[in-house]
Every structure is written in structure tokens, then in C-alpha cells.
Coordinates of C-alpha atoms and ligand atoms in Angstrom, one line a residue:
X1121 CA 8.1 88.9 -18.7
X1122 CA 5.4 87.5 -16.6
X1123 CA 2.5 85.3 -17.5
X1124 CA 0.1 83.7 -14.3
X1125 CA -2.3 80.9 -15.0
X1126 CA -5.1 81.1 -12.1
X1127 CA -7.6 78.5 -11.8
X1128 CA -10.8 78.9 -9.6
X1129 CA -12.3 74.8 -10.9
X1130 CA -11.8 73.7 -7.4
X1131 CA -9.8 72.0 -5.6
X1132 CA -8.0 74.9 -7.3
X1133 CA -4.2 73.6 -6.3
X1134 CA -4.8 70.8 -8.8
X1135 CA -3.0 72.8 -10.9
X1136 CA -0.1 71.8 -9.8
X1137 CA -0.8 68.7 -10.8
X1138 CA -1.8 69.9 -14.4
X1139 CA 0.9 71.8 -14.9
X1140 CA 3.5 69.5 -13.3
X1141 CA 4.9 71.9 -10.7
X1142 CA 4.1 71.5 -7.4
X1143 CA 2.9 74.8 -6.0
X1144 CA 4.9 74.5 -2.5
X1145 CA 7.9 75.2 -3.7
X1146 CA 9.8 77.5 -6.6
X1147 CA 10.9 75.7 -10.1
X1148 CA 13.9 77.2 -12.2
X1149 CA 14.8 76.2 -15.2
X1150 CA 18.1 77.5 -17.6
X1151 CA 16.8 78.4 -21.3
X1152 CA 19.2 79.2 -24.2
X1153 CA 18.0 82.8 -23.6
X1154 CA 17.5 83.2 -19.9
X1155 CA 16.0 82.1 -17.3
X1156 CA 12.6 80.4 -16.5
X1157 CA 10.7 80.5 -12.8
X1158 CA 7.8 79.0 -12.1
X1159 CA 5.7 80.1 -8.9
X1160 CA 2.5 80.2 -7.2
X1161 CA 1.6 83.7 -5.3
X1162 CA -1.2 81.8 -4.4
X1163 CA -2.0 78.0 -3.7
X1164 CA -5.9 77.9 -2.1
X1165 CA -8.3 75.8 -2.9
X1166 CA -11.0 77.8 -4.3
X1167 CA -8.2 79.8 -5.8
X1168 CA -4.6 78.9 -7.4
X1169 CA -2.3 81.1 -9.5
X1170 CA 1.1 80.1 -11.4
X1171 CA 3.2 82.1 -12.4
X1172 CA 6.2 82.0 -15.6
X1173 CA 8.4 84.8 -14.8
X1174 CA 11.0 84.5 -17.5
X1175 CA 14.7 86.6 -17.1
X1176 CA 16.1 87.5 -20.4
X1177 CA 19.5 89.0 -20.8
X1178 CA 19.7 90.8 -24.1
X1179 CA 23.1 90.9 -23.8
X1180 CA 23.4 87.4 -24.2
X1181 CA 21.1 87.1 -26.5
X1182 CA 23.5 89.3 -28.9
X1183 CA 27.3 87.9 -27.3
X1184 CA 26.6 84.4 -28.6
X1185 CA 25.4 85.1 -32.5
X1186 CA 28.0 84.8 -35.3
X1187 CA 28.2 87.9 -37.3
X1188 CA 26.9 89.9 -34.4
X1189 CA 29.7 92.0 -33.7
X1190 CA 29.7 93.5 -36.9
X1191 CA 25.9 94.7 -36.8
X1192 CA 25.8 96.0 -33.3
X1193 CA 23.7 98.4 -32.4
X1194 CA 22.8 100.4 -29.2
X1195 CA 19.2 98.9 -29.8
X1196 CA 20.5 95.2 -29.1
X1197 CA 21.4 96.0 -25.8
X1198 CA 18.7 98.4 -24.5
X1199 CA 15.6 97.1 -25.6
X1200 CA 12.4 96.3 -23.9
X1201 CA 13.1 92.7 -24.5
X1202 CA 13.3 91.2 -20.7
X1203 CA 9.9 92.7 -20.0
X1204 CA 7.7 92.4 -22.7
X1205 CA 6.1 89.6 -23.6
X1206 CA 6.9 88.2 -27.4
X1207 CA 7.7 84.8 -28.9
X1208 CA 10.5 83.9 -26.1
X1209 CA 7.5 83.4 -23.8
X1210 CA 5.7 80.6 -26.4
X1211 CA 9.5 79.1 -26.5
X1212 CA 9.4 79.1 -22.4
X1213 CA 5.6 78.0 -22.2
X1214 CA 6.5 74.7 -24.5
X1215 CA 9.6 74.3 -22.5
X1216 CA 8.5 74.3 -19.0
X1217 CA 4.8 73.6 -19.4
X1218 CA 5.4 71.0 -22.6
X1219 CA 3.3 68.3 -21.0
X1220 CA 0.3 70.5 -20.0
X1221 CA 0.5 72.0 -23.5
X1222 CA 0.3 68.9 -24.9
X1223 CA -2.8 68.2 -22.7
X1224 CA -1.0 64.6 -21.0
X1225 CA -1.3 64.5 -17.0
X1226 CA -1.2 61.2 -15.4
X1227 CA -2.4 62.1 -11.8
X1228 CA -5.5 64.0 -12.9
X1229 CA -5.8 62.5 -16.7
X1230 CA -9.9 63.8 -16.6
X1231 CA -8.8 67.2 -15.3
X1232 CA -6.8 67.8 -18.0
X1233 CA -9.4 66.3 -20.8
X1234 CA -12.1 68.8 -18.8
X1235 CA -13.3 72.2 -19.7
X1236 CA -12.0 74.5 -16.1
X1237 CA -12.6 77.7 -15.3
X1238 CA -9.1 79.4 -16.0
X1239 CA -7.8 82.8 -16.4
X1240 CA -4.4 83.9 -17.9
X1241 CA -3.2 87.3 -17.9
X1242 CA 0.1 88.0 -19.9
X1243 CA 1.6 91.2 -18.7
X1244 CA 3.3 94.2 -20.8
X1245 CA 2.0 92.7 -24.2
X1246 CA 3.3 95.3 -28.1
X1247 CA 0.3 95.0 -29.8
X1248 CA 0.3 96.1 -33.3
X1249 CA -3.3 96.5 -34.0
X1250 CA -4.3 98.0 -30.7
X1251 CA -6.9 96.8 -28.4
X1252 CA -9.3 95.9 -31.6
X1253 CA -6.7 93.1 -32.7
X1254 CA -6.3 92.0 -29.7
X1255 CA -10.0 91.1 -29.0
X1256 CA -10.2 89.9 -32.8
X1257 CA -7.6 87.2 -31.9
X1258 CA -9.3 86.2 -28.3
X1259 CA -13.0 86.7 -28.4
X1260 CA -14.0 84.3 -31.2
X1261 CA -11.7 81.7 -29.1
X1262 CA -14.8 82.4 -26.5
X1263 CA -12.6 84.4 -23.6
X1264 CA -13.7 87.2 -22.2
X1265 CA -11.2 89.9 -22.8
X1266 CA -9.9 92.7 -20.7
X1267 CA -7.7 95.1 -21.9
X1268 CA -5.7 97.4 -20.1
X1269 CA -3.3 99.7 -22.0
X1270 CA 0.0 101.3 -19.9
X1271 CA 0.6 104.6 -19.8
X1272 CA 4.4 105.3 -21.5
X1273 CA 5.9 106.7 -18.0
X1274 CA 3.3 106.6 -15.1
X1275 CA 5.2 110.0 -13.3
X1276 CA 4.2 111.6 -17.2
X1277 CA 0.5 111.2 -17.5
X1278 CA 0.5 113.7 -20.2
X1279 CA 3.1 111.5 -22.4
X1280 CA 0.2 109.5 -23.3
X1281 CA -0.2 106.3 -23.7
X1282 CA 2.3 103.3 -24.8
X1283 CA 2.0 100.6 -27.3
X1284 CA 1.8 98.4 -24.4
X1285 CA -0.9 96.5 -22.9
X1286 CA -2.1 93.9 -19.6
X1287 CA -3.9 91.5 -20.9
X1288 CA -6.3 89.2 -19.7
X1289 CA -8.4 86.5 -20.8
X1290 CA -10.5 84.4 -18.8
X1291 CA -13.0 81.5 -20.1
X1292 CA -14.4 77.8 -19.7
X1293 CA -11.3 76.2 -21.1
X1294 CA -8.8 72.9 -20.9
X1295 CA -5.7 73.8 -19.6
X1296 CA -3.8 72.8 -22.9
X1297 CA -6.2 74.5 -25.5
X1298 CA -5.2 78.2 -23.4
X1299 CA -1.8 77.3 -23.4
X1300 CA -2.0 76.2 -27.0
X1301 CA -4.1 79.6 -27.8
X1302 CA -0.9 81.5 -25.8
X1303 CA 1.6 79.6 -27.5
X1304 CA 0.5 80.7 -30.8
X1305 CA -1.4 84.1 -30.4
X1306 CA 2.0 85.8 -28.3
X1307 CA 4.1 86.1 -30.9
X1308 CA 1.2 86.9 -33.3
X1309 CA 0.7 90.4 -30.9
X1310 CA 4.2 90.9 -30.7
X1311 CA 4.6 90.5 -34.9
X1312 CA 8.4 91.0 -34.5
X1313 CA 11.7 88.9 -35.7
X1314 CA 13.1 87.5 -32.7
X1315 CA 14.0 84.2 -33.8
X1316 CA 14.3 81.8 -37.4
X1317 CA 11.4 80.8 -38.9
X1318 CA 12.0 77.8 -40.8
X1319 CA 10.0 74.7 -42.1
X1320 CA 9.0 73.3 -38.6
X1321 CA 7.5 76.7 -37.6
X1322 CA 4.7 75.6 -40.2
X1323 CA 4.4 72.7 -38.7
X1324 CA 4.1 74.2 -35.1
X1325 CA 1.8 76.5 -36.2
X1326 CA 0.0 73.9 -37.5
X1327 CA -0.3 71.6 -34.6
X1328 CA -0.9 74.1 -31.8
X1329 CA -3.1 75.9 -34.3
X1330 CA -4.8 72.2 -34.5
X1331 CA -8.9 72.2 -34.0
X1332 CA -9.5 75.9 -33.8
X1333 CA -7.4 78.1 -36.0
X1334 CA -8.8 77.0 -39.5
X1335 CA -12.3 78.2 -38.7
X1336 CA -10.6 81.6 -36.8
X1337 CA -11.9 84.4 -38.4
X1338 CA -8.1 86.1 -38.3
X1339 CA -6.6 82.7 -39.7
X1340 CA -4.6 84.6 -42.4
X1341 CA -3.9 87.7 -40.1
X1342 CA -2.6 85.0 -37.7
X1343 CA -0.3 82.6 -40.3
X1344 CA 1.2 85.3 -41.5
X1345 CA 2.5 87.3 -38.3
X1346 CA 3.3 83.5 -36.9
X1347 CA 5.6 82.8 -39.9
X1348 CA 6.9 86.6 -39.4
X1349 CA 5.4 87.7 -42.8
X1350 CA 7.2 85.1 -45.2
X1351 CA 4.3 84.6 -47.5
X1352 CA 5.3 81.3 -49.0
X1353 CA 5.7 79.4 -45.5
X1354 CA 2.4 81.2 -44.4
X1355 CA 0.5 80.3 -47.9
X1356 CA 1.7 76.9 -47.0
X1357 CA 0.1 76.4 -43.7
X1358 CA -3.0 77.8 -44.9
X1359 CA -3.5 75.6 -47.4
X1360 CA -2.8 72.8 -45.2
X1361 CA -5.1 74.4 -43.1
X1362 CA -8.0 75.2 -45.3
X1363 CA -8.2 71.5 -45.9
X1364 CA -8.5 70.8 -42.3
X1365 CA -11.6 73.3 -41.7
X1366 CA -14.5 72.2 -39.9
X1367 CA -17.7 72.0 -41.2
X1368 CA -19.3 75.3 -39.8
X1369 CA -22.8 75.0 -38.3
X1370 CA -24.1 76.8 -41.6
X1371 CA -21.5 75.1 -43.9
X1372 CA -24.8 73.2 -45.5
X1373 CA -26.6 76.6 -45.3
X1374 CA -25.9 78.3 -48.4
X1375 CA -26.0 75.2 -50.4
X1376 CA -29.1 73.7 -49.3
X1377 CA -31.1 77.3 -49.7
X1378 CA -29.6 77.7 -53.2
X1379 CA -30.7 73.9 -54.1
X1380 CA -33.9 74.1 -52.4
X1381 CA -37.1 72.9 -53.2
X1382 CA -35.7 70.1 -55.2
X1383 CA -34.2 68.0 -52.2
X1384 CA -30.8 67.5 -54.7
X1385 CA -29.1 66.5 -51.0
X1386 CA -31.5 63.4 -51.2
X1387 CA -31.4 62.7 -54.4
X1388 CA -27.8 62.2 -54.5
X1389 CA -27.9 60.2 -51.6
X1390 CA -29.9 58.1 -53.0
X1391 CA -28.7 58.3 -56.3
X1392 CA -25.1 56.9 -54.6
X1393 CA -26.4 54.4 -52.4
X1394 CA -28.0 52.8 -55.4
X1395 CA -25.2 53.3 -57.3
X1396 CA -23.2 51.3 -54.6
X1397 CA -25.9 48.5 -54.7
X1398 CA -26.2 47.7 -58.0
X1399 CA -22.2 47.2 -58.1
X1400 CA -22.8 44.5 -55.8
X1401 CA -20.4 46.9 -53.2
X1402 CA -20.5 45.2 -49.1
X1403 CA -17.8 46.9 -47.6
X1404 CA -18.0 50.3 -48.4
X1405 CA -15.2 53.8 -47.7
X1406 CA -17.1 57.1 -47.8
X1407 CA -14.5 59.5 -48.2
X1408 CA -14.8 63.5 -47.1
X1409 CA -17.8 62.0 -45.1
X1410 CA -18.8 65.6 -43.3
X1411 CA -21.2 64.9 -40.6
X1412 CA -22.5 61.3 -41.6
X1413 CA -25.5 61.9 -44.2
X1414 CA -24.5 59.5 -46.9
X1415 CA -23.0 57.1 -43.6
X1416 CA -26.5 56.8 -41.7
X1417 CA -27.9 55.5 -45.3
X1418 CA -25.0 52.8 -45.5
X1419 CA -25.6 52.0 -42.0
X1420 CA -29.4 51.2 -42.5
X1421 CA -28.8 49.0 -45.5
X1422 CA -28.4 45.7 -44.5
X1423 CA -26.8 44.9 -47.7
X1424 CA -23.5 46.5 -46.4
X1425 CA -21.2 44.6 -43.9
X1426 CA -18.5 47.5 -43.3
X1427 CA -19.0 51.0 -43.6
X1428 CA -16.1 53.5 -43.0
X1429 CA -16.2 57.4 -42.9
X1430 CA -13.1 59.1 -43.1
X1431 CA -12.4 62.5 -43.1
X1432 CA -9.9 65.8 -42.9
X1433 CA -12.4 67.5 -40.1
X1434 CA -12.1 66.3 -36.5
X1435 CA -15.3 68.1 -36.2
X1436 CA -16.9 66.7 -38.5
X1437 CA -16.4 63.4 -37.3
X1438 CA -17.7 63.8 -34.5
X1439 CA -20.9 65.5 -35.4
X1440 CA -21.2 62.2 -37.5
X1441 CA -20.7 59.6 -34.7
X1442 CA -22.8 62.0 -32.8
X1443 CA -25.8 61.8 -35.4
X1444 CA -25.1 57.9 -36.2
X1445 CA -25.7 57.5 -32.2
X1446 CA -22.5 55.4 -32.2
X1447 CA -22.2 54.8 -28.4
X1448 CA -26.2 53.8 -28.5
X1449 CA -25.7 51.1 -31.6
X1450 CA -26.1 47.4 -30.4
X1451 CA -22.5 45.6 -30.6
X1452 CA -23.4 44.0 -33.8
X1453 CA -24.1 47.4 -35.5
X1454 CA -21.2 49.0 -34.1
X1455 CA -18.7 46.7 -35.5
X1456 CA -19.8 47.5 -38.9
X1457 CA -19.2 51.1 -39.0
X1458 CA -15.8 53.1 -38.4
X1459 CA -15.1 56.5 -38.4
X1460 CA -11.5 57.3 -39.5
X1461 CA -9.6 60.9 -39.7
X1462 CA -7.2 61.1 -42.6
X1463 CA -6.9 63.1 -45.8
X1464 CA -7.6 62.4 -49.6
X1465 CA -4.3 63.9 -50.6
X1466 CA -2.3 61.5 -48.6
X1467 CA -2.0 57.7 -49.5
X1468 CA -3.6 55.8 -46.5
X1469 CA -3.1 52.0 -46.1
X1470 CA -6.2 52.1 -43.9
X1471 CA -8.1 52.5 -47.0
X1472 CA -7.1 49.6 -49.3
X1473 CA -9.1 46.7 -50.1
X1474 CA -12.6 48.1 -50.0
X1475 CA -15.2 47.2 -52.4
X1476 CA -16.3 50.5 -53.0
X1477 CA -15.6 54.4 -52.7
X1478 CA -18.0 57.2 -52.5
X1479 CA -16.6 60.8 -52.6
X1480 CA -19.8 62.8 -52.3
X1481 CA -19.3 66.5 -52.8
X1482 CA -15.8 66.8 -51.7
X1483 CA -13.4 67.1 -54.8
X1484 CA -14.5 70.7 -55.7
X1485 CA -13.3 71.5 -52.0
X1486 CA -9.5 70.1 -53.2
X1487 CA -6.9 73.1 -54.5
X1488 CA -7.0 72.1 -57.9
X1489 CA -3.3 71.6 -57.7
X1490 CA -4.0 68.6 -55.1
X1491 CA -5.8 67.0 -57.2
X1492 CA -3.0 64.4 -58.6
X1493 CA -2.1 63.6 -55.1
X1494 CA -5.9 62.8 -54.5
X1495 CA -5.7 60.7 -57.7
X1496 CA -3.0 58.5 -57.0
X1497 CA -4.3 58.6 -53.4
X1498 CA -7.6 56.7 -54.2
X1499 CA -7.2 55.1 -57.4
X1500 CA -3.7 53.9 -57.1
X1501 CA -3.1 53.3 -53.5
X1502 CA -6.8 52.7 -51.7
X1503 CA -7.6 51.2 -55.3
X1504 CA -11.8 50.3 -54.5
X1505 CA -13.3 48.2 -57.2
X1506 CA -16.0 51.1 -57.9
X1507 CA -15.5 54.9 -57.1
X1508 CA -18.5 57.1 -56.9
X1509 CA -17.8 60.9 -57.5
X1510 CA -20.0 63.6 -57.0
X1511 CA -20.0 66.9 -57.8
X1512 CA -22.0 70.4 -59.0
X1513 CA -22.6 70.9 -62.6
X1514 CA -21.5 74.7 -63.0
X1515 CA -23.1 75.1 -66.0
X1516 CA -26.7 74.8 -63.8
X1517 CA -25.8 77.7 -61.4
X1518 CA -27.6 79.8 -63.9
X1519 CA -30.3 78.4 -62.9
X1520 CA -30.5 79.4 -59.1
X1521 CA -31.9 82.5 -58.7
X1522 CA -30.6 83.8 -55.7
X1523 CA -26.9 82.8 -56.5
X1524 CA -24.6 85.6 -58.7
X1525 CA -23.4 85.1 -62.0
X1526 CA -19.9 83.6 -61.8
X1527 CA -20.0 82.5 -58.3
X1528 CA -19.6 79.6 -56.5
X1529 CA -22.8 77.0 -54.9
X1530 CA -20.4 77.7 -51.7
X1531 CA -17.8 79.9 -50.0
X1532 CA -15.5 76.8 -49.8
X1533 CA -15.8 75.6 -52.8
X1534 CA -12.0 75.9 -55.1
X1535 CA -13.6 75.6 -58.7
X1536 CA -17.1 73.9 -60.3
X1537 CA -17.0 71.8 -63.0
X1538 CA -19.3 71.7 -66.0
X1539 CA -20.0 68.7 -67.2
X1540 CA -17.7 68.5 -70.2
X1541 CA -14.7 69.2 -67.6
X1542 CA -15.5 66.3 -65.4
X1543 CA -15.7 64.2 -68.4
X1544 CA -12.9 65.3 -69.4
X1545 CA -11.0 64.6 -66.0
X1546 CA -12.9 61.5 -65.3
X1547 CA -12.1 60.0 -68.8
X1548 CA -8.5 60.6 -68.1
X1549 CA -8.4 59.6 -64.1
X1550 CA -10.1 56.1 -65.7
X1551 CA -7.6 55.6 -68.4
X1552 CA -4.2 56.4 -66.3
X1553 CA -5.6 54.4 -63.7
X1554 CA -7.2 51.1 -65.3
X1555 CA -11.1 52.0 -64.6
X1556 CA -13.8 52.2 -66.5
X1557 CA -16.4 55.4 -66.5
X1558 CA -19.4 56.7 -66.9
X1559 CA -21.4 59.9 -66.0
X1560 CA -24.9 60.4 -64.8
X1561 CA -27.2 63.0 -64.5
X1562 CA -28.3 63.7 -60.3
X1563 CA -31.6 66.0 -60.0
X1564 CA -34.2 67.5 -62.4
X1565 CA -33.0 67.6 -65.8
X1566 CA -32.5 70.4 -68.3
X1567 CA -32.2 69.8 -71.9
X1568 CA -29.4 73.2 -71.8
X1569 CA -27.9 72.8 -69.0
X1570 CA -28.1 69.3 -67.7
X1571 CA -28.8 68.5 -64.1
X1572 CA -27.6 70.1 -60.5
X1573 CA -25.8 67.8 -59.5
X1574 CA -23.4 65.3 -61.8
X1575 CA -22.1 61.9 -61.0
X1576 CA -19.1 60.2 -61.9
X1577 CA -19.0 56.5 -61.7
X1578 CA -15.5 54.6 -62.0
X1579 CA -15.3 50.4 -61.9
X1580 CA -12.5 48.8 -62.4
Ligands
SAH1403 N1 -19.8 64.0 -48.3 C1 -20.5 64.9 -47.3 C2 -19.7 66.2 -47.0 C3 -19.3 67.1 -48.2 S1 -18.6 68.6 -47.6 C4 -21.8 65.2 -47.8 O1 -22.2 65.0 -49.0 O2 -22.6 65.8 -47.0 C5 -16.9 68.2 -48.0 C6 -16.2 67.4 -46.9 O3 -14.9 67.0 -47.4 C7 -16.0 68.1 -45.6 O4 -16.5 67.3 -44.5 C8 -14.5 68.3 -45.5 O5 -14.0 68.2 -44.2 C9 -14.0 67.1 -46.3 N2 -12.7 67.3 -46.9 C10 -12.2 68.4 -47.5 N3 -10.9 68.2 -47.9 C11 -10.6 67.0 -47.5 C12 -9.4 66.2 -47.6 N4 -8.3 66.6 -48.1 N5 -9.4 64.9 -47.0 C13 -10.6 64.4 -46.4 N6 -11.7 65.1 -46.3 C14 -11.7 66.4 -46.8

């Protein structure tokens, strides 16, 4: 099983450094299931390659199990497993190159933050799917794929092809995004039991799956061959993941061109911000922030002393510092604003003891079953003295033209509430937790079917 890393970001030999193995001499390392070797065929400096040649022996891998004698099979010990590349290699790439993968390198910190030119090319990788899959997993990552499938017995053109291919990707990339992309996508080709899959393989997924597999357009294909096709643990980290998606460039697209011509996004801005004024609100949480609309209001008003976005996205985050111009703001103005990543379904100590809360189009984005934990979250723990919600008033969609009966303002959107069912939830949030409420109309008004947009405000 061979995988080489080449870089051509010169001086090339850096990645040594990156991958904490000098390229002068050979590494070994012992595994549980073989053996790991780590070395460079060649060390120039416009030029550097590493190799991960890993040794399994399948008879091991069978001698050691409990129960195995009983289920032995011909198969366990003649199988294509020392050559082909599967999960094994994500276990070795962790093991060997766990510090590169986790993108840490104290000699050359800004080489490994930095985008390098870097090729990888996995050798002898199953590929259910074909070559079609196989692009569908690398290509939206932005590498440039190639594809070469091997022929079943090279002496035997005619025996056609096998289910085997070389694969290589090459792209603009840090070293511990293409290792994390490796680590996950392997075993995701190789869609074969080879190992448990328990609880913490969610969580692996999830964290070398961390700031590009929620917007992957093969997320699902990808959970579930991960978590071997157990359904529950691959539901599971899609829902966690599905709360963690970016804002896409368009996310605002659909939304805005259904809503248009009314400027609803600016009505409700300022329909909140004056909400937050009149409460007499100076240190202010906006919570689901997305990239900063609501924010660069709050920062403008002088009447507010601390502003604080928080929010699932990493993304979105920093689209908004981006657009608040952050790193341009005079030190006065930058002490009043943070920008914070966390979740609404989690309680967050960072968020207690603000005057105010405003959740602006972000609950009908919750799993309806998540709700509770967002409750508890924001009016038990982070406990504001006001609460702004926002949300759409389904029973307007009928409204919009160009937008189906029965369907959703947007594709992310989990359910839509008319406005007898945020009554109905707000009157009971306010009375479990101690709050007051009332509920106001946002946009042009229709005497059947109320306004666009509908507000929920909670003091306490
Ligand atoms: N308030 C902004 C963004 C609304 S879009 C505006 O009005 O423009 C919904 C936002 O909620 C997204 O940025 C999304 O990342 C965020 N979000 C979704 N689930 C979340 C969660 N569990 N915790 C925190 N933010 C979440």
C-alpha cells in the first residue's frame, strides 16, 4: 500500500519539515497491523516526494482476533489487503503524519498555515463507483484529478480491466487539509468493513470532515460509507453536520429573489435594531449572525457598547469580520465588537450576562427536535434581558409568485411557522422560562395572511 506526498512550493525539501520526517534518512514505525515506512525517492528543491509505504500482514491481522478461528476462511488469508489501499492507510496517515494532519509545525508554522502546491497519488485504490465517484469526491474539493484504472493481469490484456485504480490528485492546498481530505475520502473509496466503527468514528468524521464536508455535494454518500453504512451513526453526523454548513455564496439567493421588491432583509433589520433600542439594550449577542448584516448595524449605533456575533459557520464568520473591516476598525471600535463560533443548541457561558439577544432568521434552520436544547440554551443559560426572534410567516408564501405551493422560502430551511405556531411556541418558551412576549408584524401587511416576515419579542 503506497501513498507519496510531492511538493513542488519551493524550497521543496521543506517538507520534511511539514511532515516531521527528515528526508535524509528512512522512518519505520510498528502499527497494530503492520508496518509503516516513511521515505523520500526524491529530496530536491524544486521537487520533494514522501512516501507511506505501509506492510500489512493479513495473517496477523486474523491470528490475534478472538472468535477468529472459528470463522476462518481461505479469503482472510489471501486477500488483496497488503496492497490496496483502504482504511488501514487513514489509521497509518494519523499515526505517522498526526502532527501534519493536524496542521501544527513549529519550524515552518507559516508553511503549514499556507496554501502549497502539492500532489498526492494513492496507489491500487477499490473504487466502488468507478472513476465517476471518484472525481465526485475530489473535484468539488478543487484537485485536479487523474485517473488511471489497472488492468486485472497486465500479461492478460484481454481479461479486461480491474476494480482497481492509481489515483492522483494534485491542487493549491495546505498540507493538513490533503491529508485530512485522504484521511477521510480512503476509506470512503474503499466502502469495506475493515475495522469497528463506534461512537468516536462520528466524531472523527466529524473533525477531519471539519470546514469542507458539510457543503460537499457527496456529504451523505460520504457519512455513510465512512460510518460503513450504519444509518443511525451516519444520520448522526449529518445532523451535526448540517448545523455546521456554511453559508453558500448564493445561500441569500433564493431568499432575497423570492422577497424581492419589498427589501423585507432591511426591514427586519431595522425593525430589530429598533426593537433593541427601545429596550434600552447596550451590550448586545446576535446569535446565528451569518455574514454580519444585522452586526454592521449594531456596530454603527453608538448607542451600543458591545456587540457580539456568534455563530455555527466558520465561514460565515469570517465573511462577517471580512465585511465589518475588522483589522481596519480604530482600537476603540474594535474593542466593542467580537465575533464568537459556538452553537445555539449548546449552553455557552460566553453568552451570559448580555442585555439583549437577537436570533434573526436562524430558528427555522434548527431540527425541530433541537429546539428544546436551543431553548434552555438561550433563555435558561445565556438568560438576555430581551430576546429578539425572527422568523418567516408560512402562511405568506402564497403570496410569492415564483415559489411552489408547499415549499420552503429556502433549501435549508427545517419547517416555517405560521403565525399562530410561533405564538403558540413563543407563548410557551415565555411562560417555562419567566419572559414576557409579544409578536409583531415585519413587512407589508396583509389583512389574510399577515406580513413576510414575523417577529417575536421576549423581555424578561
Ligand atoms: N442572522 C443572519 C443569518 C441568518 S441564516 C441574517 O439574518 O442574515 C442562519 C444562520 O444561522 C447561518 O449563518 C447559520 O450558520 C446559523 N446557524 C444555523 N444553526 C446554528 C446553530 N446551531 N448555532 C449557531 N448558528 C447556527
Amino acid at each position: 500500500m503506497l501513498l507519496t506526498l510531492t511538493s513542488t512550493a519551493e524550497p521543496a525539501t521543506d517538507l520534511g519539515y511539514l511532515l516531521h520526517k527528515s528526508p535524509f534518512r528512512p522512518h519505520s514505525f510498528d502499527l497494530t497491523f503492520g508496518k509503516a515506512h516513511v521515505f523520500y525517492p526524491e529530496a530536491r528543491t524544486e521537487r520533494c516526494t514522501a512516501a507511506l509505504l505501509l506492510e500489512i500482514d493479513p495473517v496477523a491481522l486474523v491470528r490475534g482476533r478472538p472468535g477468529a478461528r472459528e470463522t476462518r476462511t481461505l479469503a482472510q488469508y489471501v486477500n488483496d489487503r497488503p496492497y490496496v489501499a483502504s482504511s488501514f492507510l487513514s489509521v497509518a496517515i494519523a499515526e505517522v503524519f498526526g502532527t501534519a494532519l493536524s496542521g501544527r509545525c513549529k519550524e515552518r508554522p507559516e508553511m503549514a498555515a499556507r496554501e502549497l502546491a502539492l500532489e498526492a497519488r494513492v496507489s491500487a485504490v477499490p473504487c466502488r463507483g468507478g472513476e465517476t465517484f471518484l472525481r465526485r469526491l475530489f473535484e468539488p474539493l478543487g484537485y485536479e484529478v487523474t485517473v488511471e484504472r489497472l488492468a486485472l493481469d497486465e500479461m492478460n490484456a484481454d481479461w479486461g480491466p480491474s476494480r482497481y485504480f492509481n489515483v492522483t490528485i494534485a491542487g493549491s492546498k495546505r498540507l493538513c487539509d490533503l491529508l485530512a481530505h485522504l484521511y477521510v475520502l480512503i476509506p470512503v473509496l474503499d466502502d469495506d468493513k475493515h475495522y469497528w466503527v463506534g461512537e468516536d468514528e462520528v466524531e472523527k468524521l466529524l473533525r477531519r470532515g471539519e470546514g469542507w464536508l458539510a457543503a460537499h455535494p457527496e456529504r451523505d454518500a460520504i457519512a455513510l460509507r465512512y460510518l460503513k453504512h450504519q444509518r443511525s451513526l451516519a444520520r448522526e453526523a449529518l445532523e451535526q453536520l448540517v448545523t455546521e454548513e456554511p453559508p453558500r455564496a448564493d445561500d441569500n439567493e433564493p431568499i432575497d429573489a423570492i422577497e424581492k421588491g419589498i427589501s423585507l432583509n432591511d426591514q427586519r433589520i431595522g425593525s430589530v435594531l429598533a426593537t433593541l433600542k427601545q429596550c434600552g439594550a447596550k451590550r448586545v449577542i446576535d446569535l446565528g449572525c451569518g455574514d454580519g448584516k444585522l452586526l454592521r448595524a449594531l456596530v454603527a449605533d453608538k448607542t451600543f457598547d458591545e456587540v457580539v456575533g456568534v455563530d455555527v459557520s466558520h465561514r460565515a464568520l469570517e465573511i462577517a469580520a471580512d465585511r465589518l473591516r475588522i483589522d481596519r476598525m480604530p482600537e476603540k471600535q474594535r474593542a466593542r465588537v467580537k465575533l464568537l463560533q459556538g452553537s445555539l443548541v449548546y449552553r455557552d457561558q460566553r453568552l451570559v450576562g448580555y442585555d439583549a439577544a437577537a436570533i434573526v432568521e436562524v430558528v427555522e434552520h434548527l431540527e425541530p427536535y433541537r429546539l428544546a436544547a436551543f431553548e434552555r440554551a438561550v433563555f435558561e443559560v445565556a438568560r438576555p434581558g430581551t430576546v429578539v426572534v425572527t422568523t418567516p410567516n408560512a402562511e405568506y408564501n402564497v403570496k410569492f409568485e415564483t415559489l411552489p405551493t408547499g415549499r420552503f422560502r429556502h433549501h435549508d430551511h427545517r419547517f416555517e411557522w405560521s403565525r399562530a405556531e410561533l405564538e403558540a411556541w413563543g407563548r410557551n418558551v415565555a411562560e417555562r422560562f419567566g419572559y414576557g412576549a409579544r409578536f409583531v408584524p415585519i413587512g407589508p401587511l396583509d389583512p389574510s395572511v399577515g406580513a413576510p416576515t414575523q417577529m417575536a419579542v421576549f423581555t424578561r
